[in-house]
């Protein structure tokens, strides 16, 4: 295994507390026509004129002579901006599945209309990137060092010389914070953030958060384990560092915590378990990483997995370790977990 791949697995474990990005694609619908057209006219980006300034989560003040028009972004960031009426020219990160369909992290974007610079970890076509004449590169950050997610370490210097970069932190903060930051970024790029569509989406998110809070309060005995599956390892994530799990815990959800020793070994993110030890932590509900880089519950053949009480009870749902940072996409994450807790049988 290469160092780059090992790093990817480590950061995936960061998010390995489960996967809910897709959460069954149960998106808060705002109308099929709006989705096909990239949002209603009221949420289309305003005419782009400059100059443009944005202070990102590295504390870097990014300045350009005009509002960026040729934007290149990590796929999940591009998907969030799309929900706010901002379309990008290029993307990097999981964008298309092996059968050519949109990856779960691409959200509602038409992936046939964007230039994909790299679909997997370590891939980033610098020549194609330069050819887009980028005005800005935008990604998330999963550490406190300002590392831009999916920008290859070995080629980052060449990449970052070609255009200003913007980083939005998803490290050790609760979900509402990066949602606010992405909305602020979209507004700076011309989105009408006071439109009826976006205002309603935010209200639905707040209602979903309150529903989850009430569900957790009513069922404090329900233990929720966040997991992620690979061929040889089952990852159990702790409630710190990940934006979704930190928020779930703040809302009162009883998150199963790995041992402190194991968390320390992973930098605070997760614990590695062999499939023989997958029953180490009792759980009533399991939320599983839904990214295409992980093995999905229906495809897990391990007998030890199938014997877990939560699995036998059908109390396994998706988790999105890398949520698309729009209120529209994060609402079903909260609603689905609330519903699972409301309906769960105590089996652990």
Tab-separated table of C-alpha atoms in Angstrom:
chain	number	residue	atom	x	y	z
A	1	UNK	CA	0.000	0.000	0.000
A	2	UNK	CA	1.423	3.378	-0.983
A	3	UNK	CA	1.797	6.149	1.560
A	4	UNK	CA	-0.765	8.200	-0.325
A	5	UNK	CA	-3.283	5.388	-0.162
A	6	UNK	CA	-2.510	4.799	3.499
A	7	UNK	CA	-3.177	8.462	4.163
A	8	UNK	CA	-6.458	8.173	2.301
A	9	UNK	CA	-7.510	5.243	4.457
A	10	UNK	CA	-6.549	7.137	7.571
A	11	UNK	CA	-8.629	10.128	6.605
A	12	UNK	CA	-11.441	7.910	5.507
A	13	UNK	CA	-11.346	6.493	8.973
A	14	UNK	CA	-11.483	10.064	10.084
A	15	UNK	CA	-14.860	9.922	8.495
A	16	UNK	CA	-15.187	6.236	9.156
A	17	UNK	CA	-17.651	6.791	11.936
A	18	UNK	CA	-20.163	5.811	9.371
A	19	UNK	CA	-21.372	7.026	6.015
A	20	UNK	CA	-24.487	8.961	5.304
A	21	UNK	CA	-23.744	11.144	2.400
A	22	UNK	CA	-26.387	9.569	0.257
A	23	UNK	CA	-28.774	8.636	3.054
A	24	UNK	CA	-30.860	6.953	0.452
A	25	UNK	CA	-30.968	10.094	-1.685
A	26	UNK	CA	-33.869	11.255	0.425
A	27	UNK	CA	-33.313	14.878	-0.393
A	28	UNK	CA	-35.556	17.689	0.711
A	29	UNK	CA	-37.200	18.236	-2.651
A	30	UNK	CA	-37.682	21.706	-4.014
A	31	UNK	CA	-39.147	20.644	-7.320
A	32	UNK	CA	-37.825	18.391	-10.072
A	33	UNK	CA	-37.554	21.216	-12.558
A	34	UNK	CA	-35.372	23.231	-10.204
A	35	UNK	CA	-33.003	20.307	-9.798
A	36	UNK	CA	-32.729	19.711	-13.520
A	37	UNK	CA	-32.015	23.352	-14.158
A	38	UNK	CA	-29.559	23.794	-11.301
A	39	UNK	CA	-31.999	25.728	-9.148
A	40	UNK	CA	-34.739	28.274	-9.720
A	41	UNK	CA	-34.061	31.651	-11.305
A	42	UNK	CA	-34.179	33.232	-7.852
A	43	UNK	CA	-31.163	31.184	-6.776
A	44	UNK	CA	-29.103	31.612	-9.921
A	45	UNK	CA	-25.819	33.364	-9.358
A	46	UNK	CA	-25.834	37.098	-9.839
A	47	UNK	CA	-23.729	38.610	-12.587
A	48	UNK	CA	-20.099	38.107	-11.709
A	49	UNK	CA	-18.183	41.327	-11.336
A	50	UNK	CA	-15.236	42.218	-9.198
A	51	UNK	CA	-13.269	42.732	-7.154
A	52	UNK	CA	-13.719	39.703	-4.882
A	53	UNK	CA	-12.460	39.023	-1.363
A	54	UNK	CA	-13.086	36.048	0.889
A	55	UNK	CA	-11.432	35.068	4.171
A	56	UNK	CA	-11.257	31.279	4.289
A	57	UNK	CA	-10.895	28.927	7.257
A	58	UNK	CA	-7.111	28.993	7.107
A	59	UNK	CA	-7.385	32.676	7.921
A	60	UNK	CA	-6.191	33.445	4.401
A	61	UNK	CA	-7.671	36.486	2.690
A	62	UNK	CA	-8.229	35.502	-0.920
A	63	UNK	CA	-8.444	38.422	-3.361
A	64	UNK	CA	-9.105	38.539	-7.096
A	65	UNK	CA	-9.900	41.315	-9.554
A	66	UNK	CA	-13.324	39.828	-10.260
A	67	UNK	CA	-15.703	37.323	-8.768
A	68	UNK	CA	-14.384	33.902	-9.851
A	69	UNK	CA	-16.180	32.486	-12.870
A	70	UNK	CA	-13.848	29.591	-13.705
A	71	UNK	CA	-14.103	27.685	-10.429
A	72	UNK	CA	-12.510	24.301	-9.787
A	73	UNK	CA	-13.570	22.501	-6.635
A	74	UNK	CA	-13.549	19.238	-4.752
A	75	UNK	CA	-16.627	17.330	-5.907
A	76	UNK	CA	-18.557	17.675	-2.645
A	77	UNK	CA	-17.877	21.417	-2.536
A	78	UNK	CA	-18.989	21.767	-6.148
A	79	UNK	CA	-22.201	19.889	-5.302
A	80	UNK	CA	-22.930	22.253	-2.418
A	81	UNK	CA	-22.284	25.334	-4.535
A	82	UNK	CA	-24.543	23.874	-7.233
A	83	UNK	CA	-27.395	23.777	-4.738
A	84	UNK	CA	-26.872	27.513	-4.283
A	85	UNK	CA	-26.865	28.250	-7.997
A	86	UNK	CA	-23.091	28.409	-8.467
A	87	UNK	CA	-21.723	26.078	-11.137
A	88	UNK	CA	-18.067	25.108	-11.423
A	89	UNK	CA	-15.959	24.337	-14.496
A	90	UNK	CA	-13.885	21.501	-13.060
A	91	UNK	CA	-13.949	19.038	-10.183
A	92	UNK	CA	-11.614	16.620	-8.442
A	93	UNK	CA	-12.558	13.779	-6.141
A	94	UNK	CA	-15.203	11.028	-6.403
A	95	UNK	CA	-17.421	12.230	-9.260
A	96	UNK	CA	-18.374	9.223	-11.392
A	97	UNK	CA	-18.917	5.606	-10.417
A	98	UNK	CA	-17.449	2.743	-12.443
A	99	UNK	CA	-20.628	2.559	-14.522
A	100	UNK	CA	-20.387	6.256	-15.379
A	101	UNK	CA	-23.169	7.451	-13.096
A	102	UNK	CA	-22.852	10.365	-10.681
A	103	UNK	CA	-21.081	9.472	-7.455
A	104	UNK	CA	-22.999	10.047	-4.244
A	105	UNK	CA	-20.681	12.962	-3.494
A	106	UNK	CA	-21.675	14.725	-6.735
A	107	UNK	CA	-25.183	15.470	-5.473
A	108	UNK	CA	-27.470	16.927	-8.145
A	109	UNK	CA	-24.717	18.061	-10.496
A	110	UNK	CA	-24.781	16.927	-14.108
A	111	UNK	CA	-21.354	15.293	-14.089
A	112	UNK	CA	-21.279	15.219	-17.879
A	113	UNK	CA	-20.992	19.010	-17.893
A	114	UNK	CA	-17.921	19.383	-15.693
A	115	UNK	CA	-14.282	18.592	-16.404
A	116	UNK	CA	-13.141	15.826	-14.067
A	117	UNK	CA	-9.486	16.369	-13.168
A	118	UNK	CA	-9.271	13.237	-11.055
A	119	UNK	CA	-11.850	10.752	-9.850
A	120	UNK	CA	-9.771	8.936	-7.245
A	121	UNK	CA	-7.354	9.714	-4.448
A	122	UNK	CA	-4.030	10.953	-5.827
A	123	UNK	CA	-5.430	11.868	-9.238
A	124	UNK	CA	-5.264	15.498	-10.383
A	125	UNK	CA	-4.593	16.383	-14.033
A	126	UNK	CA	-2.584	19.595	-13.797
A	127	UNK	CA	-2.563	20.141	-17.570
A	128	UNK	CA	-6.363	19.994	-17.733
A	129	UNK	CA	-6.552	22.239	-14.689
A	130	UNK	CA	-4.360	24.875	-16.298
A	131	UNK	CA	-6.435	24.620	-19.473
A	132	UNK	CA	-9.529	25.708	-17.555
A	133	UNK	CA	-7.832	29.039	-16.738
A	134	UNK	CA	-9.001	28.694	-13.130
A	135	UNK	CA	-9.902	31.746	-11.088
A	136	UNK	CA	-10.109	29.809	-7.832
A	137	UNK	CA	-9.641	26.322	-6.398
A	138	UNK	CA	-11.906	25.369	-3.486
A	139	UNK	CA	-11.790	22.352	-1.199
A	140	UNK	CA	-12.544	21.232	2.331
A	141	UNK	CA	-9.967	20.601	5.078
A	142	UNK	CA	-9.900	17.621	7.435
A	143	UNK	CA	-7.044	18.762	9.633
A	144	UNK	CA	-5.898	21.839	11.462
A	145	UNK	CA	-2.918	22.340	9.174
A	146	UNK	CA	-4.861	23.714	6.229
A	147	UNK	CA	-4.411	20.657	4.008
A	148	UNK	CA	-6.773	20.899	1.042
A	149	UNK	CA	-8.721	17.667	0.658
A	150	UNK	CA	-7.884	15.615	-2.443
A	151	UNK	CA	-5.174	18.003	-3.622
A	152	UNK	CA	-2.206	15.611	-3.987
A	153	UNK	CA	0.606	16.386	-1.600
A	154	UNK	CA	3.295	15.616	-4.171
A	155	UNK	CA	1.939	18.103	-6.735
A	156	UNK	CA	0.224	20.693	-4.539
A	157	UNK	CA	2.895	23.364	-5.105
A	158	UNK	CA	2.405	23.271	-8.880
A	159	UNK	CA	-1.380	23.207	-8.515
A	160	UNK	CA	-1.640	26.053	-6.021
A	161	UNK	CA	0.549	28.341	-8.158
A	162	UNK	CA	-2.081	28.403	-10.889
A	163	UNK	CA	-4.929	30.048	-8.963
A	164	UNK	CA	-5.872	31.310	-5.491
A	165	UNK	CA	-7.193	28.575	-3.208
A	166	UNK	CA	-9.977	28.551	-0.636
A	167	UNK	CA	-10.293	26.082	2.237
A	168	UNK	CA	-13.476	25.369	4.216
A	169	UNK	CA	-12.819	23.515	7.459
A	170	UNK	CA	-14.706	20.332	8.308
A	171	UNK	CA	-12.349	19.462	11.145
A	172	UNK	CA	-13.447	19.357	14.792
A	173	UNK	CA	-16.510	21.536	14.254
A	174	UNK	CA	-20.220	20.755	14.325
A	175	UNK	CA	-22.204	20.579	11.091
A	176	UNK	CA	-23.909	23.995	11.337
A	177	UNK	CA	-20.568	25.833	11.222
A	178	UNK	CA	-19.319	24.575	7.825
A	179	UNK	CA	-22.867	24.934	6.503
A	180	UNK	CA	-22.753	28.610	7.442
A	181	UNK	CA	-19.305	28.983	5.899
A	182	UNK	CA	-20.319	27.346	2.625
A	183	UNK	CA	-23.374	29.575	2.444
A	184	UNK	CA	-21.182	32.635	3.022
A	185	UNK	CA	-18.814	31.465	0.283
A	186	UNK	CA	-21.726	30.929	-2.117
A	187	UNK	CA	-23.041	34.403	-1.332
A	188	UNK	CA	-19.654	35.932	-2.052
A	189	UNK	CA	-19.695	34.159	-5.416
A	190	UNK	CA	-23.060	35.648	-6.314
A	191	UNK	CA	-25.690	33.322	-4.852
A	192	UNK	CA	-28.997	34.800	-3.709
A	193	UNK	CA	-28.891	33.327	-0.229
A	194	UNK	CA	-32.101	35.112	0.801
A	195	UNK	CA	-34.160	33.379	-1.864
A	196	UNK	CA	-37.291	31.517	-0.815
A	197	UNK	CA	-35.708	28.200	-1.794
A	198	UNK	CA	-32.635	28.599	0.398
A	199	UNK	CA	-34.589	30.141	3.286
A	200	UNK	CA	-36.978	27.183	3.252
A	201	UNK	CA	-34.110	24.689	3.061
A	202	UNK	CA	-32.532	26.215	6.164
A	203	UNK	CA	-35.851	26.033	8.041
A	204	UNK	CA	-36.186	22.352	7.146
A	205	UNK	CA	-32.664	21.718	8.421
A	206	UNK	CA	-33.440	23.409	11.726
A	207	UNK	CA	-36.667	21.384	12.036
A	208	UNK	CA	-34.748	18.172	11.361
A	209	UNK	CA	-32.192	19.090	14.035
A	210	UNK	CA	-34.981	19.629	16.542
A	211	UNK	CA	-36.548	16.306	15.576
A	212	UNK	CA	-33.244	14.512	16.187
A	213	UNK	CA	-32.819	16.299	19.510
A	214	UNK	CA	-36.264	15.139	20.629
A	215	UNK	CA	-35.691	11.589	19.410
A	216	UNK	CA	-32.382	11.353	21.282
A	217	UNK	CA	-33.951	12.737	24.444
A	218	UNK	CA	-36.859	10.302	24.250
A	219	UNK	CA	-34.628	7.286	23.525
A	220	UNK	CA	-31.358	7.852	25.424
A	221	UNK	CA	-30.880	4.094	25.752
A	222	UNK	CA	-30.426	3.645	21.983
A	223	UNK	CA	-26.732	3.261	21.193
A	224	UNK	CA	-25.619	4.416	17.753
A	225	UNK	CA	-22.379	3.068	16.275
A	226	UNK	CA	-20.727	4.746	13.282
A	227	UNK	CA	-18.910	2.264	11.086
A	228	UNK	CA	-17.096	1.927	7.790
A	229	UNK	CA	-16.220	-1.306	6.005
A	230	UNK	CA	-13.183	-2.343	3.997
A	231	UNK	CA	-12.045	-5.812	2.993
A	232	UNK	CA	-9.954	-6.470	6.087
A	233	UNK	CA	-10.950	-3.751	8.541
A	234	UNK	CA	-14.091	-2.464	10.194
A	235	UNK	CA	-13.647	1.139	11.332
A	236	UNK	CA	-15.547	2.471	14.358
A	237	UNK	CA	-15.498	6.252	14.593
A	238	UNK	CA	-15.497	8.342	17.738
A	239	UNK	CA	-17.799	11.317	18.152
A	240	UNK	CA	-15.034	13.921	18.066
A	241	UNK	CA	-13.576	15.628	14.991
A	242	UNK	CA	-16.240	14.601	12.414
A	243	UNK	CA	-18.773	17.360	11.695
A	244	UNK	CA	-21.777	15.038	11.697
A	245	UNK	CA	-20.915	12.948	14.759
A	246	UNK	CA	-19.978	15.985	16.825
A	247	UNK	CA	-23.342	17.492	15.968
A	248	UNK	CA	-25.248	14.271	16.661
A	249	UNK	CA	-23.593	14.090	20.083
A	250	UNK	CA	-24.398	17.742	20.795
A	251	UNK	CA	-28.036	16.974	19.977
A	252	UNK	CA	-27.979	14.175	22.554
A	253	UNK	CA	-27.434	11.063	20.442
A	254	UNK	CA	-25.820	8.216	22.383
A	255	UNK	CA	-22.774	7.594	20.164
A	256	UNK	CA	-20.718	4.457	20.790
A	257	UNK	CA	-17.158	5.548	21.564
A	258	UNK	CA	-14.037	3.495	20.699
A	259	UNK	CA	-11.381	3.083	23.355
A	260	UNK	CA	-9.321	6.160	24.184
A	261	UNK	CA	-6.125	4.255	23.369
A	262	UNK	CA	-7.378	3.300	19.910
A	263	UNK	CA	-8.554	6.818	19.185
A	264	UNK	CA	-5.180	8.236	20.174
A	265	UNK	CA	-3.460	5.880	17.733
A	266	UNK	CA	-5.589	7.222	14.866
A	267	UNK	CA	-5.226	10.866	15.776
A	268	UNK	CA	-8.614	10.895	17.459
A	269	UNK	CA	-10.725	9.632	14.578
A	270	UNK	CA	-11.477	5.931	14.809
A	271	UNK	CA	-10.552	2.404	15.884
A	272	UNK	CA	-9.583	-0.412	13.521
A	273	UNK	CA	-11.257	-3.749	14.234
A	274	UNK	CA	-10.757	-7.061	12.519
A	275	UNK	CA	-13.966	-8.649	11.284
A	276	UNK	CA	-13.576	-11.270	14.009
A	277	UNK	CA	-13.895	-8.466	16.561
A	278	UNK	CA	-16.669	-6.497	14.893
A	279	UNK	CA	-18.912	-7.216	17.894
A	280	UNK	CA	-16.577	-5.411	20.321
A	281	UNK	CA	-19.017	-2.544	20.875
A	282	UNK	CA	-22.733	-3.285	21.404
A	283	UNK	CA	-25.033	-1.087	19.321
A	284	UNK	CA	-28.749	-0.753	18.650
A	285	UNK	CA	-28.363	1.261	15.436
A	286	UNK	CA	-25.408	1.200	13.062
A	287	UNK	CA	-24.805	4.066	10.653
A	288	UNK	CA	-22.540	2.967	7.800
A	289	UNK	CA	-20.247	4.943	5.506
A	290	UNK	CA	-22.057	5.277	2.172
A	291	UNK	CA	-19.128	6.439	0.046
A	292	UNK	CA	-18.297	4.372	-3.015
A	293	UNK	CA	-14.790	3.708	-1.685
A	294	UNK	CA	-16.254	1.574	1.099
A	295	UNK	CA	-18.073	-1.761	1.173
A	296	UNK	CA	-21.807	-1.232	1.585
A	297	UNK	CA	-23.839	-3.228	4.145
A	298	UNK	CA	-25.651	-5.295	1.502
A	299	UNK	CA	-22.275	-6.495	0.198
A	300	UNK	CA	-20.733	-7.461	3.533
A	301	UNK	CA	-20.425	-11.251	3.656
A	302	UNK	CA	-18.675	-11.649	7.007
A	303	UNK	CA	-20.617	-13.989	9.308
A	304	UNK	CA	-19.668	-11.929	12.357
A	305	UNK	CA	-21.332	-8.891	10.786
A	306	UNK	CA	-24.530	-10.764	10.001
A	307	UNK	CA	-24.773	-11.920	13.624
A	308	UNK	CA	-24.738	-8.399	15.056
A	309	UNK	CA	-28.060	-7.643	16.822
A	310	UNK	CA	-28.523	-4.351	14.969
A	311	UNK	CA	-27.930	-6.065	11.629
A	312	UNK	CA	-30.337	-8.901	12.433
A	313	UNK	CA	-32.947	-6.336	13.509
A	314	UNK	CA	-32.559	-4.373	10.268
A	315	UNK	CA	-31.362	-1.317	12.163
A	316	UNK	CA	-28.558	-0.283	9.815
A	317	UNK	CA	-28.765	2.992	7.894
A	318	UNK	CA	-26.399	5.100	5.827
A	319	UNK	CA	-24.113	7.766	7.186
A	320	UNK	CA	-22.460	10.549	5.219
A	321	UNK	CA	-18.940	11.156	6.548
A	322	UNK	CA	-18.471	13.864	3.905
A	323	UNK	CA	-21.795	15.691	3.785
A	324	UNK	CA	-22.560	17.948	0.850
A	325	UNK	CA	-22.544	21.259	2.688
A	326	UNK	CA	-25.926	22.641	1.682
A	327	UNK	CA	-28.962	22.712	3.961
A	328	UNK	CA	-30.910	20.755	1.359
A	329	UNK	CA	-28.509	17.822	1.478
A	330	UNK	CA	-27.845	17.799	5.231
A	331	UNK	CA	-31.503	17.803	6.271
A	332	UNK	CA	-32.170	14.139	5.345
A	333	UNK	CA	-29.062	13.094	7.264
A	334	UNK	CA	-30.686	14.355	10.467
A	335	UNK	CA	-34.170	13.140	9.581
A	336	UNK	CA	-33.013	9.613	8.752
A	337	UNK	CA	-31.097	9.223	12.008
A	338	UNK	CA	-34.020	10.637	13.984
A	339	UNK	CA	-36.362	8.145	12.354
A	340	UNK	CA	-33.988	5.263	13.041
A	341	UNK	CA	-33.772	6.172	16.735
A	342	UNK	CA	-37.534	6.710	16.986
A	343	UNK	CA	-38.259	3.261	15.543
A	344	UNK	CA	-35.333	1.309	16.988
A	345	UNK	CA	-35.752	-1.735	19.162
A	346	UNK	CA	-33.364	-2.059	22.072
A	347	UNK	CA	-31.171	-4.952	20.913
A	348	UNK	CA	-27.696	-4.202	22.298
